[in-house]
Short mmCIF file of C-alpha atoms in Angstrom, two decimals:
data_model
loop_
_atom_site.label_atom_id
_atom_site.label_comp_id
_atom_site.label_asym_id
_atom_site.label_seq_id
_atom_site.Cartn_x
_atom_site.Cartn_y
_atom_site.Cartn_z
CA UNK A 1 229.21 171.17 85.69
CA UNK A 2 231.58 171.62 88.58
CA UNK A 3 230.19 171.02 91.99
CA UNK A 4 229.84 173.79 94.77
CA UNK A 5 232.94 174.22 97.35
CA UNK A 6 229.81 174.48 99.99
CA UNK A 7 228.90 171.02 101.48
CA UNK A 8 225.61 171.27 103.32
CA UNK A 9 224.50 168.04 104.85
CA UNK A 10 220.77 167.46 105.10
CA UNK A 11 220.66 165.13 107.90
CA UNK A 12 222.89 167.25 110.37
CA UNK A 13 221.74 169.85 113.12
CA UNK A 14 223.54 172.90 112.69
CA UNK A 15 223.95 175.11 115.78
CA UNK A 16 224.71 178.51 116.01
CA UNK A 17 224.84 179.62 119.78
CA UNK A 18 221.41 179.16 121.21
CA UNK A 19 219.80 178.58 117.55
CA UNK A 20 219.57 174.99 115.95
CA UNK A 21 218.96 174.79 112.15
CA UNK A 22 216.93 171.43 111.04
CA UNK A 23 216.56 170.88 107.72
CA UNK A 24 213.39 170.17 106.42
CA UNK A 25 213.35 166.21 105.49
CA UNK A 26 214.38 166.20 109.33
CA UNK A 27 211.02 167.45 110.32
CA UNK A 28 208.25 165.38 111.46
CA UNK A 29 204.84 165.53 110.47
CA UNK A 30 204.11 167.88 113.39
CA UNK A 31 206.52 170.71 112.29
CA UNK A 32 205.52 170.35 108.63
CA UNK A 33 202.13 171.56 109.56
CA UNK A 34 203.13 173.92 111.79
CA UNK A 35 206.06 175.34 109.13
CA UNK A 36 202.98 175.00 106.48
CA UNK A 37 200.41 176.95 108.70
CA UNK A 38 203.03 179.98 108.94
CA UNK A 39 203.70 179.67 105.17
CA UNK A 40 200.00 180.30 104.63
CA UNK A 41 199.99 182.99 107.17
CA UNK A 42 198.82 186.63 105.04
CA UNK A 43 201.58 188.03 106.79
CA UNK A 44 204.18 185.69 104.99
CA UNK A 45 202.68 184.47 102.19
CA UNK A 46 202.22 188.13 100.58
CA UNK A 47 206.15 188.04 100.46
CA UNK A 48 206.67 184.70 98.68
CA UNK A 49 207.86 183.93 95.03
CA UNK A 50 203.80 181.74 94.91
CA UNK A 51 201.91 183.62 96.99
CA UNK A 52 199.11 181.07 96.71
CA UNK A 53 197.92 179.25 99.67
CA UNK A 54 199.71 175.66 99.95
CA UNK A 55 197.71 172.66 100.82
CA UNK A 56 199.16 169.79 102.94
CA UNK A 57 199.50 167.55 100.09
CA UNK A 58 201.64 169.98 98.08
CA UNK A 59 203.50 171.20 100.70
CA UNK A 60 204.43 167.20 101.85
CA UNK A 61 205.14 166.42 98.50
CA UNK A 62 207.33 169.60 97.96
CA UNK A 63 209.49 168.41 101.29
CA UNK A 64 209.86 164.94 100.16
CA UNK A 65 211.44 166.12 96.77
CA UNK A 66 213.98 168.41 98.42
CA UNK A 67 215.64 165.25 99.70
CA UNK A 68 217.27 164.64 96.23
CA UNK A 69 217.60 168.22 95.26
CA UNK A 70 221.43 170.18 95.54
CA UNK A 71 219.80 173.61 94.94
CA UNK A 72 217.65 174.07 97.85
CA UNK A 73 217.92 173.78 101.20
CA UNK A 74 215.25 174.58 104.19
CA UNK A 75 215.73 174.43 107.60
CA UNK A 76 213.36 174.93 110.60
CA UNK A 77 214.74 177.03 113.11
CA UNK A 78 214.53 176.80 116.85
CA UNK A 79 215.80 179.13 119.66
CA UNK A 80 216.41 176.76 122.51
CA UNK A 81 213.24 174.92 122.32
CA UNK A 82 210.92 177.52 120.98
CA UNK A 83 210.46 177.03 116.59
CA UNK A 84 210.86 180.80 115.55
CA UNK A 85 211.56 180.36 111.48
CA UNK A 86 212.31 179.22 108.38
CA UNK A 87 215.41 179.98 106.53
CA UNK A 88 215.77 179.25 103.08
CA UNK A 89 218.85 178.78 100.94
CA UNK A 90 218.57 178.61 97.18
CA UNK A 91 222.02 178.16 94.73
CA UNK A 92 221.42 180.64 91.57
CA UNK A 93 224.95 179.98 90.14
CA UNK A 94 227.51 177.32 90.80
CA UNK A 95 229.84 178.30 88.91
CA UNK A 96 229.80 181.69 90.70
CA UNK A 97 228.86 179.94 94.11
CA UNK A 98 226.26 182.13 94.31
CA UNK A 99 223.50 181.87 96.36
CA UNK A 100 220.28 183.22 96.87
CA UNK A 101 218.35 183.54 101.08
CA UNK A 102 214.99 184.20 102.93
CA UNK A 103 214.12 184.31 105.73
CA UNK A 104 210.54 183.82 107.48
CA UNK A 105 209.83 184.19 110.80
CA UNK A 106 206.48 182.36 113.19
CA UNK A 107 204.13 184.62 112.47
CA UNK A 108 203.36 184.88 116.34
CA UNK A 109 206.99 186.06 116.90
CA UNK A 110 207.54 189.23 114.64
CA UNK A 111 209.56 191.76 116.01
CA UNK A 112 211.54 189.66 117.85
CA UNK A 113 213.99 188.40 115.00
CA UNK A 114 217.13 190.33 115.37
CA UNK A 115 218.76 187.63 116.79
CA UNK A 116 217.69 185.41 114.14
CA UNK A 117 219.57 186.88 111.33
CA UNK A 118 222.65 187.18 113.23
CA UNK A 119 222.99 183.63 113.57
CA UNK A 120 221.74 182.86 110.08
CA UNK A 121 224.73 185.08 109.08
CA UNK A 122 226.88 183.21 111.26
CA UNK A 123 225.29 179.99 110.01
CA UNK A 124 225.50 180.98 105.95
CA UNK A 125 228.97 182.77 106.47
CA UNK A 126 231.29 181.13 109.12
CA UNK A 127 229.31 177.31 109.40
CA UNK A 128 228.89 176.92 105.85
CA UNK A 129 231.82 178.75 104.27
CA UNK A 130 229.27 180.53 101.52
CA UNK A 131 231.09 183.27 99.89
CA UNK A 132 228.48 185.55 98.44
CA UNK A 133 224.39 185.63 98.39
CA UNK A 134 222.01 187.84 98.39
CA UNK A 135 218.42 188.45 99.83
CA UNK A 136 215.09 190.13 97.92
CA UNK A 137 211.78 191.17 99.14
#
């Protein structure tokens, strides 16, 4: 099994204007709650692949494993200062490079994302250097 063209590293901040992307082993305890309380959030949940409410424990343990994982990646992302999302990248086939994104935003922030998924193109697309993915809801 070849391995992808994309390098993502999981200890680097990526930036993207006035957006920083931290990757989720980066997080402290703090932000995992916070990321976990919008993941449990009706209004993002509803949308997930396990739309089952996560406990702490799980959703710890689920963080910690994505440190040796080369399939998934999830970042936190901040405008400025202020944590408005998640974005998560998933590979679906390497040999393809194809990969698969979502996108969740603080529940106390909806509407106010446009400016979020420009710079997760930018990220994905010009950062990165991934060639093709796609996005379901």
């Amino acid at each position: 099994m070849s391995n992808s063209m994309v390098e993502i590293d999981k200890h680097k901040l990526y930036h993207s204007h006035e957006y920083t992307f931290k990757n989720f082993i980066m997080m402290n305890d703090d932000e995992k709650r916070m990321v976990l309380k919008w993941r449990n959030d009706d209004s993002v949940r509803r949308w997930m692949y396990s739309a089952k409410q996560a406990t702490e424990d799980e959703h710890f343990k689920y963080i910690n494993s994505l440190e040796s994982r080369n399939d998934r990646w999830y970042w936190i992302v901040y405008k400025k200062d202020l944590p408005v999302g998640v974005l998560v990248l998933a590979l679906q086939d390497r040999d393809k490079e194809l990969y698969e994104h979502g996108i969740y935003m603080n529940p106390e922030l909806y509407g106010e994302g446009f400016g979020l998924f420009k710079e997760i193109n930018n990220l994905l697309f010009y950062v990165l250097g991934i060639k093709q993915i796609y996005g379901s809801a």
